[in-house]
mmCIF file with all atom_site columns, C-alpha atoms in Angstrom:
data_model
loop_
_atom_site.group_PDB
_atom_site.id
_atom_site.type_symbol
_atom_site.label_atom_id
_atom_site.label_alt_id
_atom_site.label_comp_id
_atom_site.label_asym_id
_atom_site.label_entity_id
_atom_site.label_seq_id
_atom_site.pdbx_PDB_ins_code
_atom_site.Cartn_x
_atom_site.Cartn_y
_atom_site.Cartn_z
_atom_site.occupancy
_atom_site.B_iso_or_equiv
_atom_site.pdbx_formal_charge
_atom_site.auth_seq_id
_atom_site.auth_comp_id
_atom_site.auth_asym_id
_atom_site.auth_atom_id
_atom_site.pdbx_PDB_model_num
ATOM 1   C CA . MET S 1 1   ? -26.443 18.557 -25.947 1.00 0.00 ? 1   MET S CA 1
ATOM 2   C CA . THR S 1 2   ? -25.815 22.033 -25.962 1.00 0.00 ? 2   THR S CA 1
ATOM 3   C CA . GLU S 1 3   ? -23.523 23.284 -22.731 1.00 0.00 ? 3   GLU S CA 1
ATOM 4   C CA . SER S 1 4   ? -25.555 24.735 -20.877 1.00 0.00 ? 4   SER S CA 1
ATOM 5   C CA . GLN S 1 5   ? -28.156 21.724 -20.809 1.00 0.00 ? 5   GLN S CA 1
ATOM 6   C CA . GLU S 1 6   ? -24.944 20.031 -19.527 1.00 0.00 ? 6   GLU S CA 1
ATOM 7   C CA . ILE S 1 7   ? -24.346 21.850 -17.718 1.00 0.00 ? 7   ILE S CA 1
ATOM 8   C CA . VAL S 1 8   ? -27.836 21.540 -15.936 1.00 0.00 ? 8   VAL S CA 1
ATOM 9   C CA . ARG S 1 9   ? -27.838 18.422 -15.794 1.00 0.00 ? 9   ARG S CA 1
ATOM 10  C CA . ALA S 1 10  ? -24.188 17.903 -13.987 1.00 0.00 ? 10  ALA S CA 1
ATOM 11  C CA . TYR S 1 11  ? -25.765 20.357 -11.577 1.00 0.00 ? 11  TYR S CA 1
ATOM 12  C CA . GLY S 1 12  ? -28.928 18.476 -11.369 1.00 0.00 ? 12  GLY S CA 1
ATOM 13  C CA . ALA S 1 13  ? -26.827 15.078 -10.816 1.00 0.00 ? 13  ALA S CA 1
ATOM 14  C CA . ALA S 1 14  ? -25.329 16.637 -8.000  1.00 0.00 ? 14  ALA S CA 1
ATOM 15  C CA . TRP S 1 15  ? -28.789 17.090 -6.369  1.00 0.00 ? 15  TRP S CA 1
ATOM 16  C CA . LEU S 1 16  ? -29.377 13.419 -6.983  1.00 0.00 ? 16  LEU S CA 1
ATOM 17  C CA . ALA S 1 17  ? -25.786 12.045 -6.219  1.00 0.00 ? 17  ALA S CA 1
ATOM 18  C CA . THR S 1 18  ? -25.636 10.079 -2.617  1.00 0.00 ? 18  THR S CA 1
ATOM 19  C CA . ASP S 1 19  ? -22.290 9.643  -2.824  1.00 0.00 ? 19  ASP S CA 1
ATOM 20  C CA . PRO S 1 20  ? -20.145 13.158 -1.667  1.00 0.00 ? 20  PRO S CA 1
ATOM 21  C CA . GLY S 1 21  ? -17.460 12.177 -4.113  1.00 0.00 ? 21  GLY S CA 1
ATOM 22  C CA . GLU S 1 22  ? -19.489 11.775 -7.074  1.00 0.00 ? 22  GLU S CA 1
ATOM 23  C CA . ARG S 1 23  ? -21.846 15.001 -6.111  1.00 0.00 ? 23  ARG S CA 1
ATOM 24  C CA . ARG S 1 24  ? -18.234 17.143 -5.905  1.00 0.00 ? 24  ARG S CA 1
ATOM 25  C CA . ALA S 1 25  ? -17.344 16.644 -9.307  1.00 0.00 ? 25  ALA S CA 1
ATOM 26  C CA . HIS S 1 26  ? -20.673 16.740 -10.564 1.00 0.00 ? 26  HIS S CA 1
ATOM 27  C CA . LEU S 1 27  ? -19.548 20.101 -9.254  1.00 0.00 ? 27  LEU S CA 1
ATOM 28  C CA . GLU S 1 28  ? -16.546 20.892 -10.502 1.00 0.00 ? 28  GLU S CA 1
ATOM 29  C CA . GLN S 1 29  ? -17.595 19.830 -14.575 1.00 0.00 ? 29  GLN S CA 1
ATOM 30  C CA . ALA S 1 30  ? -21.131 22.592 -13.516 1.00 0.00 ? 30  ALA S CA 1
ATOM 31  C CA . TRP S 1 31  ? -20.974 25.285 -10.757 1.00 0.00 ? 31  TRP S CA 1
ATOM 32  C CA . ALA S 1 32  ? -18.113 27.788 -10.244 1.00 0.00 ? 32  ALA S CA 1
ATOM 33  C CA . ASP S 1 33  ? -15.006 27.967 -7.601  1.00 0.00 ? 33  ASP S CA 1
ATOM 34  C CA . ASP S 1 34  ? -16.830 30.823 -5.628  1.00 0.00 ? 34  ASP S CA 1
ATOM 35  C CA . GLY S 1 35  ? -20.461 30.226 -7.944  1.00 0.00 ? 35  GLY S CA 1
ATOM 36  C CA . VAL S 1 36  ? -23.304 31.764 -5.277  1.00 0.00 ? 36  VAL S CA 1
ATOM 37  C CA . TYR S 1 37  ? -26.604 30.101 -4.018  1.00 0.00 ? 37  TYR S CA 1
ATOM 38  C CA . ILE S 1 38  ? -29.555 31.789 -2.579  1.00 0.00 ? 38  ILE S CA 1
ATOM 39  C CA . ASP S 1 39  ? -32.580 30.705 -2.437  1.00 0.00 ? 39  ASP S CA 1
ATOM 40  C CA . THR S 1 40  ? -35.498 32.037 0.854   1.00 0.00 ? 40  THR S CA 1
ATOM 41  C CA . ASN S 1 41  ? -33.562 29.698 3.065   1.00 0.00 ? 41  ASN S CA 1
ATOM 42  C CA . THR S 1 42  ? -30.157 30.173 2.219   1.00 0.00 ? 42  THR S CA 1
ATOM 43  C CA . ARG S 1 43  ? -27.103 32.018 0.012   1.00 0.00 ? 43  ARG S CA 1
ATOM 44  C CA . VAL S 1 44  ? -24.026 30.050 0.258   1.00 0.00 ? 44  VAL S CA 1
ATOM 45  C CA . GLU S 1 45  ? -21.013 31.135 -1.984  1.00 0.00 ? 45  GLU S CA 1
ATOM 46  C CA . GLY S 1 46  ? -18.556 28.788 -2.797  1.00 0.00 ? 46  GLY S CA 1
ATOM 47  C CA . ARG S 1 47  ? -18.755 25.230 -4.596  1.00 0.00 ? 47  ARG S CA 1
ATOM 48  C CA . GLU S 1 48  ? -17.562 23.431 -1.834  1.00 0.00 ? 48  GLU S CA 1
ATOM 49  C CA . ALA S 1 49  ? -20.580 25.411 0.176   1.00 0.00 ? 49  ALA S CA 1
ATOM 50  C CA . LEU S 1 50  ? -23.035 24.561 -1.970  1.00 0.00 ? 50  LEU S CA 1
ATOM 51  C CA . ALA S 1 51  ? -22.015 21.013 -1.682  1.00 0.00 ? 51  ALA S CA 1
ATOM 52  C CA . GLN S 1 52  ? -22.754 20.534 2.330   1.00 0.00 ? 52  GLN S CA 1
ATOM 53  C CA . LEU S 1 53  ? -25.849 22.125 1.487   1.00 0.00 ? 53  LEU S CA 1
ATOM 54  C CA . ILE S 1 54  ? -26.618 19.228 -0.820  1.00 0.00 ? 54  ILE S CA 1
ATOM 55  C CA . GLU S 1 55  ? -25.793 16.584 2.322   1.00 0.00 ? 55  GLU S CA 1
ATOM 56  C CA . GLN S 1 56  ? -27.985 18.510 4.865   1.00 0.00 ? 56  GLN S CA 1
ATOM 57  C CA . THR S 1 57  ? -30.267 18.909 2.613   1.00 0.00 ? 57  THR S CA 1
ATOM 58  C CA . HIS S 1 58  ? -30.375 14.864 2.412   1.00 0.00 ? 58  HIS S CA 1
ATOM 59  C CA . ALA S 1 59  ? -30.142 14.261 5.877   1.00 0.00 ? 59  ALA S CA 1
ATOM 60  C CA . ALA S 1 60  ? -32.451 16.252 6.452   1.00 0.00 ? 60  ALA S CA 1
ATOM 61  C CA . PHE S 1 61  ? -34.897 14.770 4.081   1.00 0.00 ? 61  PHE S CA 1
ATOM 62  C CA . PRO S 1 62  ? -34.014 11.231 3.485   1.00 0.00 ? 62  PRO S CA 1
ATOM 63  C CA . GLY S 1 63  ? -35.086 8.508  1.034   1.00 0.00 ? 63  GLY S CA 1
ATOM 64  C CA . HIS S 1 64  ? -36.411 12.507 -0.994  1.00 0.00 ? 64  HIS S CA 1
ATOM 65  C CA . ILE S 1 65  ? -34.852 12.750 -4.335  1.00 0.00 ? 65  ILE S CA 1
ATOM 66  C CA . VAL S 1 66  ? -34.524 16.426 -5.894  1.00 0.00 ? 66  VAL S CA 1
ATOM 67  C CA . GLU S 1 67  ? -34.424 16.331 -10.034 1.00 0.00 ? 67  GLU S CA 1
ATOM 68  C CA . LEU S 1 68  ? -34.872 18.344 -12.587 1.00 0.00 ? 68  LEU S CA 1
ATOM 69  C CA . THR S 1 69  ? -38.464 18.598 -14.937 1.00 0.00 ? 69  THR S CA 1
ATOM 70  C CA . SER S 1 70  ? -37.059 20.465 -17.512 1.00 0.00 ? 70  SER S CA 1
ATOM 71  C CA . GLY S 1 71  ? -33.840 21.403 -19.698 1.00 0.00 ? 71  GLY S CA 1
ATOM 72  C CA . ALA S 1 72  ? -32.421 24.794 -19.956 1.00 0.00 ? 72  ALA S CA 1
ATOM 73  C CA . LEU S 1 73  ? -34.058 27.819 -21.364 1.00 0.00 ? 73  LEU S CA 1
ATOM 74  C CA . GLY S 1 74  ? -31.184 30.193 -22.125 1.00 0.00 ? 74  GLY S CA 1
ATOM 75  C CA . PHE S 1 75  ? -29.529 33.525 -23.474 1.00 0.00 ? 75  PHE S CA 1
ATOM 76  C CA . LYS S 1 76  ? -27.257 35.411 -22.735 1.00 0.00 ? 76  LYS S CA 1
ATOM 77  C CA . GLY S 1 77  ? -25.313 33.579 -19.821 1.00 0.00 ? 77  GLY S CA 1
ATOM 78  C CA . TYR S 1 78  ? -29.043 32.977 -18.588 1.00 0.00 ? 78  TYR S CA 1
ATOM 79  C CA . LEU S 1 79  ? -30.858 30.165 -17.530 1.00 0.00 ? 79  LEU S CA 1
ATOM 80  C CA . GLN S 1 80  ? -34.284 28.859 -16.394 1.00 0.00 ? 80  GLN S CA 1
ATOM 81  C CA . PHE S 1 81  ? -34.922 24.998 -15.105 1.00 0.00 ? 81  PHE S CA 1
ATOM 82  C CA . THR S 1 82  ? -36.974 23.431 -13.058 1.00 0.00 ? 82  THR S CA 1
ATOM 83  C CA . TRP S 1 83  ? -37.438 20.804 -10.704 1.00 0.00 ? 83  TRP S CA 1
ATOM 84  C CA . HIS S 1 84  ? -38.890 18.826 -7.335  1.00 0.00 ? 84  HIS S CA 1
ATOM 85  C CA . MET S 1 85  ? -38.735 17.362 -4.641  1.00 0.00 ? 85  MET S CA 1
ATOM 86  C CA . ARG S 1 86  ? -39.581 13.470 -4.630  1.00 0.00 ? 86  ARG S CA 1
ATOM 87  C CA . GLN S 1 87  ? -40.336 11.810 -1.250  1.00 0.00 ? 87  GLN S CA 1
ATOM 88  C CA . PRO S 1 88  ? -39.569 7.756  -1.284  1.00 0.00 ? 88  PRO S CA 1
ATOM 89  C CA . ASP S 1 89  ? -43.162 7.635  -2.397  1.00 0.00 ? 89  ASP S CA 1
ATOM 90  C CA . GLY S 1 90  ? -43.209 9.041  -4.887  1.00 0.00 ? 90  GLY S CA 1
ATOM 91  C CA . GLU S 1 91  ? -45.318 11.750 -4.473  1.00 0.00 ? 91  GLU S CA 1
ATOM 92  C CA . ILE S 1 92  ? -44.661 15.646 -5.241  1.00 0.00 ? 92  ILE S CA 1
ATOM 93  C CA . LEU S 1 93  ? -43.705 16.920 -1.742  1.00 0.00 ? 93  LEU S CA 1
ATOM 94  C CA . LEU S 1 94  ? -42.308 20.083 -3.632  1.00 0.00 ? 94  LEU S CA 1
ATOM 95  C CA . THR S 1 95  ? -41.720 21.886 -6.714  1.00 0.00 ? 95  THR S CA 1
ATOM 96  C CA . GLY S 1 96  ? -39.264 24.754 -7.735  1.00 0.00 ? 96  GLY S CA 1
ATOM 97  C CA . THR S 1 97  ? -37.759 26.701 -10.516 1.00 0.00 ? 97  THR S CA 1
ATOM 98  C CA . ASP S 1 98  ? -33.847 28.330 -10.457 1.00 0.00 ? 98  ASP S CA 1
ATOM 99  C CA . PHE S 1 99  ? -32.264 30.927 -12.316 1.00 0.00 ? 99  PHE S CA 1
ATOM 100 C CA . ALA S 1 100 ? -29.179 30.876 -13.234 1.00 0.00 ? 100 ALA S CA 1
ATOM 101 C CA . ARG S 1 101 ? -26.419 32.915 -14.793 1.00 0.00 ? 101 ARG S CA 1
ATOM 102 C CA . GLN S 1 102 ? -23.457 31.671 -16.216 1.00 0.00 ? 102 GLN S CA 1
ATOM 103 C CA . GLY S 1 103 ? -19.727 32.674 -16.160 1.00 0.00 ? 103 GLY S CA 1
ATOM 104 C CA . ASP S 1 104 ? -17.235 32.872 -19.183 1.00 0.00 ? 104 ASP S CA 1
ATOM 105 C CA . ASP S 1 105 ? -15.954 29.274 -19.053 1.00 0.00 ? 105 ASP S CA 1
ATOM 106 C CA . GLY S 1 106 ? -19.906 27.683 -19.223 1.00 0.00 ? 106 GLY S CA 1
ATOM 107 C CA . ARG S 1 107 ? -20.124 27.470 -15.063 1.00 0.00 ? 107 ARG S CA 1
ATOM 108 C CA . LEU S 1 108 ? -23.122 28.230 -13.578 1.00 0.00 ? 108 LEU S CA 1
ATOM 109 C CA . VAL S 1 109 ? -21.654 31.998 -11.295 1.00 0.00 ? 109 VAL S CA 1
ATOM 110 C CA . GLU S 1 110 ? -25.276 32.427 -9.535  1.00 0.00 ? 110 GLU S CA 1
ATOM 111 C CA . LEU S 1 111 ? -28.229 30.980 -9.202  1.00 0.00 ? 111 LEU S CA 1
ATOM 112 C CA . ILE S 1 112 ? -31.769 31.976 -7.252  1.00 0.00 ? 112 ILE S CA 1
ATOM 113 C CA . GLY S 1 113 ? -33.833 29.805 -6.157  1.00 0.00 ? 113 GLY S CA 1
ATOM 114 C CA . PHE S 1 114 ? -38.083 29.571 -6.160  1.00 0.00 ? 114 PHE S CA 1
ATOM 115 C CA . PHE S 1 115 ? -39.918 27.230 -4.468  1.00 0.00 ? 115 PHE S CA 1
ATOM 116 C CA . GLY S 1 116 ? -43.847 26.393 -5.809  1.00 0.00 ? 116 GLY S CA 1
ATOM 117 C CA . ALA S 1 117 ? -45.758 28.552 -8.149  1.00 0.00 ? 117 ALA S CA 1
ATOM 118 C CA . PRO S 1 118 ? -45.890 32.397 -8.229  1.00 0.00 ? 118 PRO S CA 1
ATOM 119 C CA . PRO S 1 119 ? -49.909 33.063 -7.228  1.00 0.00 ? 119 PRO S CA 1
ATOM 120 C CA . PRO S 1 120 ? -52.510 33.721 -8.910  1.00 0.00 ? 120 PRO S CA 1
ATOM 121 C CA . LEU S 1 121 ? -52.504 37.663 -10.055 1.00 0.00 ? 121 LEU S CA 1
ATOM 122 C CA . ASP S 1 122 ? -55.350 39.720 -7.482  1.00 0.00 ? 122 ASP S CA 1
ATOM 123 C CA . ASP S 1 123 ? -58.548 40.709 -9.474  1.00 0.00 ? 123 ASP S CA 1
#
């Protein structure tokens, strides 16, 4: 497994973790101290802010699971990977694609998240 795959797996494990200490340990491995997370709803800066966002997501969606659905596709320090949010009954509530940039140490320094699939091309 490449370093990029390990980083993305640690990032995904942070979203799965229900224990705050375990979550922070995964983020320590995957996320830069000053990393920036951006999606269509929010922007947070820093590892602790991301840990809090994940905690808020767990609180807002009890019993739901955010899990990776792909490995990382990457080149020259940029990565793409996919995920979904599964409801307690197993149904998929939401899918997404993340694009990330790695720092010199391999940890993620910026992540842009997109929800759902792109719309079809208009004729």
